[in-house]
Amino acid sequence: MSLAIVRWIAGPVLHAVKQGPFSLRESVRVGPQALLGEVVRIRDEEIVVQVYEDTAGLRPGTEVRGDGLPLSIRVGPGLLGRIFDGLLRPLSGTGSDHVQPGMRSGSAVRLQFEPRIAAGALLAPGAVIGSATGAEGRSQLCLTPPDVGGVVESVVAPGEFADDAVVCVVCQGDGRRRELALSHVWPVRVPRPVLRRLPAQTPLVTGQRILDCLFPVALGGKAAIPGGFGTGKTVLLEALAKGCNADVIVYLGCGERGNEMAGVLDEFPTLTDPRSGRPLMERTVIIANTSNMPVAAREASIYCAITVAEYFRDQGLHVALMADSTSRWAEALREVSGRFGELPGEGGYPAYLSSRLADFYERAARVETLAGSIGSVTVMGAISPPSGDFSEPVTSHTKRYVKAFWALDVKRAQARFYPAIHPLQSYAEDAGEFAPWWAAQGNGQWLALRRRFLTLLDEQAQLERMARIIGKDALPARQQLTLLCAELVNEAFLRQSAFSEIDRVCSPARQAAMMRLLGRFIDLAETALAAGVDPERIAGLACLRALQRMGEEVADDRLPLIAEFEARVGREFAQLAPTLEASDAAHG
Ligand SMILES: Nc1ncnc2c1ncn2[C@@H]1O[C@H](COP(=O)(O)OP(=O)(O)OP(=O)(O)O)[C@@H](O)[C@H]1O
Ligand SMILES: [Mg+2]
């Protein structure tokens, strides 16, 4: 183990004189408390170390010892249901409320292990060794680490084991023996290997109508949520964590205020998973790195989080990673870079901001795992651009790597229109791929309806500008109707409260039914207009008010009610213009 002696210290950065060889990105232990750090630069005689823990009290002359490994974390079946700091050290379930200096990552829990292999078997990298069951009864696969393979020499009998206890010994091709535990250590900056990456095929169902229907993200895709102060980033990420159809949720609170994180920590353990009726926390890992924790650790925390997500993906699971917020992560990068004396680039961020963002987002994918199953990691990252300016570096660089862009709008948030996603500034590049999936959910018209809604919203923006100048009443009847229909789409479909018992998650079946019903209303309104009905009279229809409350009134398990709404819409239009009765009958 190589040694270096600290020469000078500046906050989270220290310079030490080498007494032996170190490698770049090697993890190190500093001083008697064994504080965790990483070698970020090597000069002739000196190494520069980024320290992930509080360096107060360190002095020149302190020893720095190399671990011989890149910065790594211990991943294993004990992670689910737990809360960790940015370096994956447990914050819950250890009997202590505090992370002690120099603590190692990992979960330190005991699990029931059931082997599925016998001595003499050939183990490929990523192959199943057995299953592990935690105290809550959830069973998970234990896999061979991606960098190990060989013939099984011995394996334990079923029983209870600590997650780092040896359960199996493998003799590798090169003759070396490797001891395998339920958990293993993996370097956080190295993507875990897969057999192959697969193209986007199905969307991640988020339960948010505006996202699923207008701006869907692929299972294994990446989405950015930029939004100014208080526009609803955290509430949206939490709603996604509670309502999306991923198997495992990794929630990363990165540099956010402690009270925001406290909300998540208090609330999550009380939530029930709508799919299984079991506590939601059982399939969640929370990584909390609040703004008062050491700044360098924040830089590492996003790689820890994505490594954890990849670990579960390798078991053939679909994982959703929510990161709140990547701007705070970028600020940490900027602060540490400043301490290194690096030349600042755009916005004061280091020149490698963009490539670091790419390293993170590129790890999101739908893949065929080494064991041959299909798994995915979908990444959703919040961005907090200063003054809500989307041209700043973090937002503009992130845009290059994500396929879905969910722009939160200050005006919508001020009007308390939630989720405040702006339908014209947001986009989803993969949307075209998902029409077959929606057709299978009973919405063959999805792509056409989506285009129609977006066109209406776009026309609305232009007409409102004109209406402000000449007055709404001066607009031609056709344009007044456009405004009416766009308003309906906004109020009845896009508005969705994260705090409503019935509406906070909307099933694809309900979304499809609501979308079709609104499409039907717009059809009838246009036919009525062509038959000479004044838009004022359409605006006066009682069913219009009812439609606007539909989301709050029709629960996922009461979809037949939507057919009643549809019948009512047909009746009221028939009263407006009797000729419509015939077309309605034809439709019915
Ligand atoms: N989907 C929603 N449904 C209902 N209310 C919402 C929704 N989104 C946001 N809000 C309201 O807006 C407030 C601010 O939201 P939130 O804390 O998520 O903003 P933020 O963008 O994370 O803020 P910050 O920039 O401080 O991190 C919430 O307390 C809530 O009252
Ligand atoms: Mg927030």
PDB file of N, CA and C and ligand atoms in Angstrom, residues 228-235 256-257 260 416 418-419 496-499, ligand 1:
ATOM      1  N   GLY A 228     -36.914  26.955 -12.772  1.00  0.00           N
ATOM      2  CA  GLY A 228     -36.474  27.988 -11.838  1.00  0.00           C
ATOM      3  C   GLY A 228     -36.888  27.646 -10.413  1.00  0.00           C
ATOM      4  N   PHE A 229     -36.523  28.536  -9.514  1.00  0.00           N
ATOM      5  CA  PHE A 229     -36.773  28.352  -8.092  1.00  0.00           C
ATOM      6  C   PHE A 229     -38.268  28.112  -7.806  1.00  0.00           C
ATOM      7  N   GLY A 230     -38.581  27.045  -7.107  1.00  0.00           N
ATOM      8  CA  GLY A 230     -39.951  26.797  -6.667  1.00  0.00           C
ATOM      9  C   GLY A 230     -40.942  26.451  -7.755  1.00  0.00           C
ATOM     10  N   THR A 231     -40.484  25.969  -8.907  1.00  0.00           N
ATOM     11  CA  THR A 231     -41.429  25.666  -9.988  1.00  0.00           C
ATOM     12  C   THR A 231     -41.988  24.237  -9.895  1.00  0.00           C
ATOM     13  N   GLY A 232     -41.492  23.456  -8.949  1.00  0.00           N
ATOM     14  CA  GLY A 232     -42.089  22.137  -8.737  1.00  0.00           C
ATOM     15  C   GLY A 232     -41.217  20.959  -9.154  1.00  0.00           C
ATOM     16  N   LYS A 233     -39.904  21.136  -9.191  1.00  0.00           N
ATOM     17  CA  LYS A 233     -39.007  20.034  -9.580  1.00  0.00           C
ATOM     18  C   LYS A 233     -39.075  18.897  -8.570  1.00  0.00           C
ATOM     19  N   THR A 234     -38.946  19.270  -7.291  1.00  0.00           N
ATOM     20  CA  THR A 234     -38.899  18.230  -6.263  1.00  0.00           C
ATOM     21  C   THR A 234     -40.235  17.495  -6.178  1.00  0.00           C
ATOM     22  N   VAL A 235     -41.330  18.263  -6.217  1.00  0.00           N
ATOM     23  CA  VAL A 235     -42.646  17.620  -6.134  1.00  0.00           C
ATOM     24  C   VAL A 235     -42.839  16.670  -7.322  1.00  0.00           C
ATOM     25  N   GLU A 256     -29.362  19.424  -2.192  1.00  0.00           N
ATOM     26  CA  GLU A 256     -30.581  20.200  -1.910  1.00  0.00           C
ATOM     27  C   GLU A 256     -30.588  20.577  -0.428  1.00  0.00           C
ATOM     28  N   ARG A 257     -31.457  21.521  -0.083  1.00  0.00           N
ATOM     29  CA  ARG A 257     -31.553  21.926   1.315  1.00  0.00           C
ATOM     30  C   ARG A 257     -32.015  20.753   2.171  1.00  0.00           C
ATOM     31  N   GLU A 260     -35.783  20.024   2.417  1.00  0.00           N
ATOM     32  CA  GLU A 260     -36.413  19.354   1.264  1.00  0.00           C
ATOM     33  C   GLU A 260     -36.182  17.855   1.365  1.00  0.00           C
ATOM     34  N   ARG A 416     -50.229  28.643 -10.309  1.00  0.00           N
ATOM     35  CA  ARG A 416     -50.519  27.391  -9.613  1.00  0.00           C
ATOM     36  C   ARG A 416     -51.116  26.354 -10.571  1.00  0.00           C
ATOM     37  N   TYR A 418     -50.256  23.099 -12.054  1.00  0.00           N
ATOM     38  CA  TYR A 418     -49.281  22.014 -11.848  1.00  0.00           C
ATOM     39  C   TYR A 418     -49.705  20.746 -12.561  1.00  0.00           C
ATOM     40  N   PRO A 419     -48.731  19.920 -12.997  1.00  0.00           N
ATOM     41  CA  PRO A 419     -47.301  20.209 -13.047  1.00  0.00           C
ATOM     42  C   PRO A 419     -47.031  21.329 -14.050  1.00  0.00           C
ATOM     43  N   GLN A 496     -52.771  18.414 -13.259  1.00  0.00           N
ATOM     44  CA  GLN A 496     -52.880  17.187 -12.475  1.00  0.00           C
ATOM     45  C   GLN A 496     -52.179  17.424 -11.137  1.00  0.00           C
ATOM     46  N   SER A 497     -52.939  17.462 -10.083  1.00  0.00           N
ATOM     47  CA  SER A 497     -52.327  17.783  -8.791  1.00  0.00           C
ATOM     48  C   SER A 497     -51.596  16.580  -8.229  1.00  0.00           C
ATOM     49  N   ALA A 498     -50.403  16.845  -7.709  1.00  0.00           N
ATOM     50  CA  ALA A 498     -49.620  15.772  -7.090  1.00  0.00           C
ATOM     51  C   ALA A 498     -50.177  15.433  -5.713  1.00  0.00           C
ATOM     52  N   PHE A 499     -51.116  16.242  -5.239  1.00  0.00           N
ATOM     53  CA  PHE A 499     -51.625  16.019  -3.890  1.00  0.00           C
ATOM     54  C   PHE A 499     -53.053  15.492  -3.867  1.00  0.00           C
TER      55      PHE A 499
HETATM   56  N1  LIG B   1     -47.468  18.771  -9.240  1.00  0.00           N
HETATM   57  C1  LIG B   1     -47.817  19.606  -8.257  1.00  0.00           C
HETATM   58  N2  LIG B   1     -49.045  19.547  -7.713  1.00  0.00           N
HETATM   59  C2  LIG B   1     -49.404  20.386  -6.735  1.00  0.00           C
HETATM   60  N3  LIG B   1     -48.600  21.322  -6.210  1.00  0.00           N
HETATM   61  C3  LIG B   1     -47.360  21.444  -6.682  1.00  0.00           C
HETATM   62  C4  LIG B   1     -46.900  20.582  -7.742  1.00  0.00           C
HETATM   63  N4  LIG B   1     -45.639  20.933  -8.035  1.00  0.00           N
HETATM   64  C5  LIG B   1     -45.316  21.939  -7.195  1.00  0.00           C
HETATM   65  N5  LIG B   1     -46.332  22.257  -6.380  1.00  0.00           N
HETATM   66  C6  LIG B   1     -46.305  23.335  -5.374  1.00  0.00           C
HETATM   67  O1  LIG B   1     -45.152  24.136  -5.574  1.00  0.00           O
HETATM   68  C7  LIG B   1     -44.332  24.172  -4.406  1.00  0.00           C
HETATM   69  C8  LIG B   1     -42.868  24.193  -4.771  1.00  0.00           C
HETATM   70  O2  LIG B   1     -42.512  22.981  -5.396  1.00  0.00           O
HETATM   71  P1  LIG B   1     -41.051  22.340  -5.280  1.00  0.00           P
HETATM   72  O3  LIG B   1     -40.526  22.416  -3.902  1.00  0.00           O
HETATM   73  O4  LIG B   1     -41.126  21.006  -5.914  1.00  0.00           O
HETATM   74  O5  LIG B   1     -40.213  23.322  -6.196  1.00  0.00           O
HETATM   75  P2  LIG B   1     -38.685  23.185  -6.625  1.00  0.00           P
HETATM   76  O6  LIG B   1     -38.616  23.517  -8.063  1.00  0.00           O
HETATM   77  O7  LIG B   1     -38.151  21.875  -6.199  1.00  0.00           O
HETATM   78  O8  LIG B   1     -38.037  24.336  -5.764  1.00  0.00           O
HETATM   79  P3  LIG B   1     -36.487  24.602  -5.471  1.00  0.00           P
HETATM   80  O9  LIG B   1     -35.984  25.363  -6.648  1.00  0.00           O
HETATM   81  O10 LIG B   1     -36.518  25.407  -4.230  1.00  0.00           O
HETATM   82  O11 LIG B   1     -35.854  23.268  -5.294  1.00  0.00           O
HETATM   83  C9  LIG B   1     -44.745  22.939  -3.622  1.00  0.00           C
HETATM   84  O12 LIG B   1     -44.574  23.126  -2.256  1.00  0.00           O
HETATM   85  C10 LIG B   1     -46.218  22.777  -3.986  1.00  0.00           C
HETATM   86  O13 LIG B   1     -47.019  23.569  -3.165  1.00  0.00           O
END
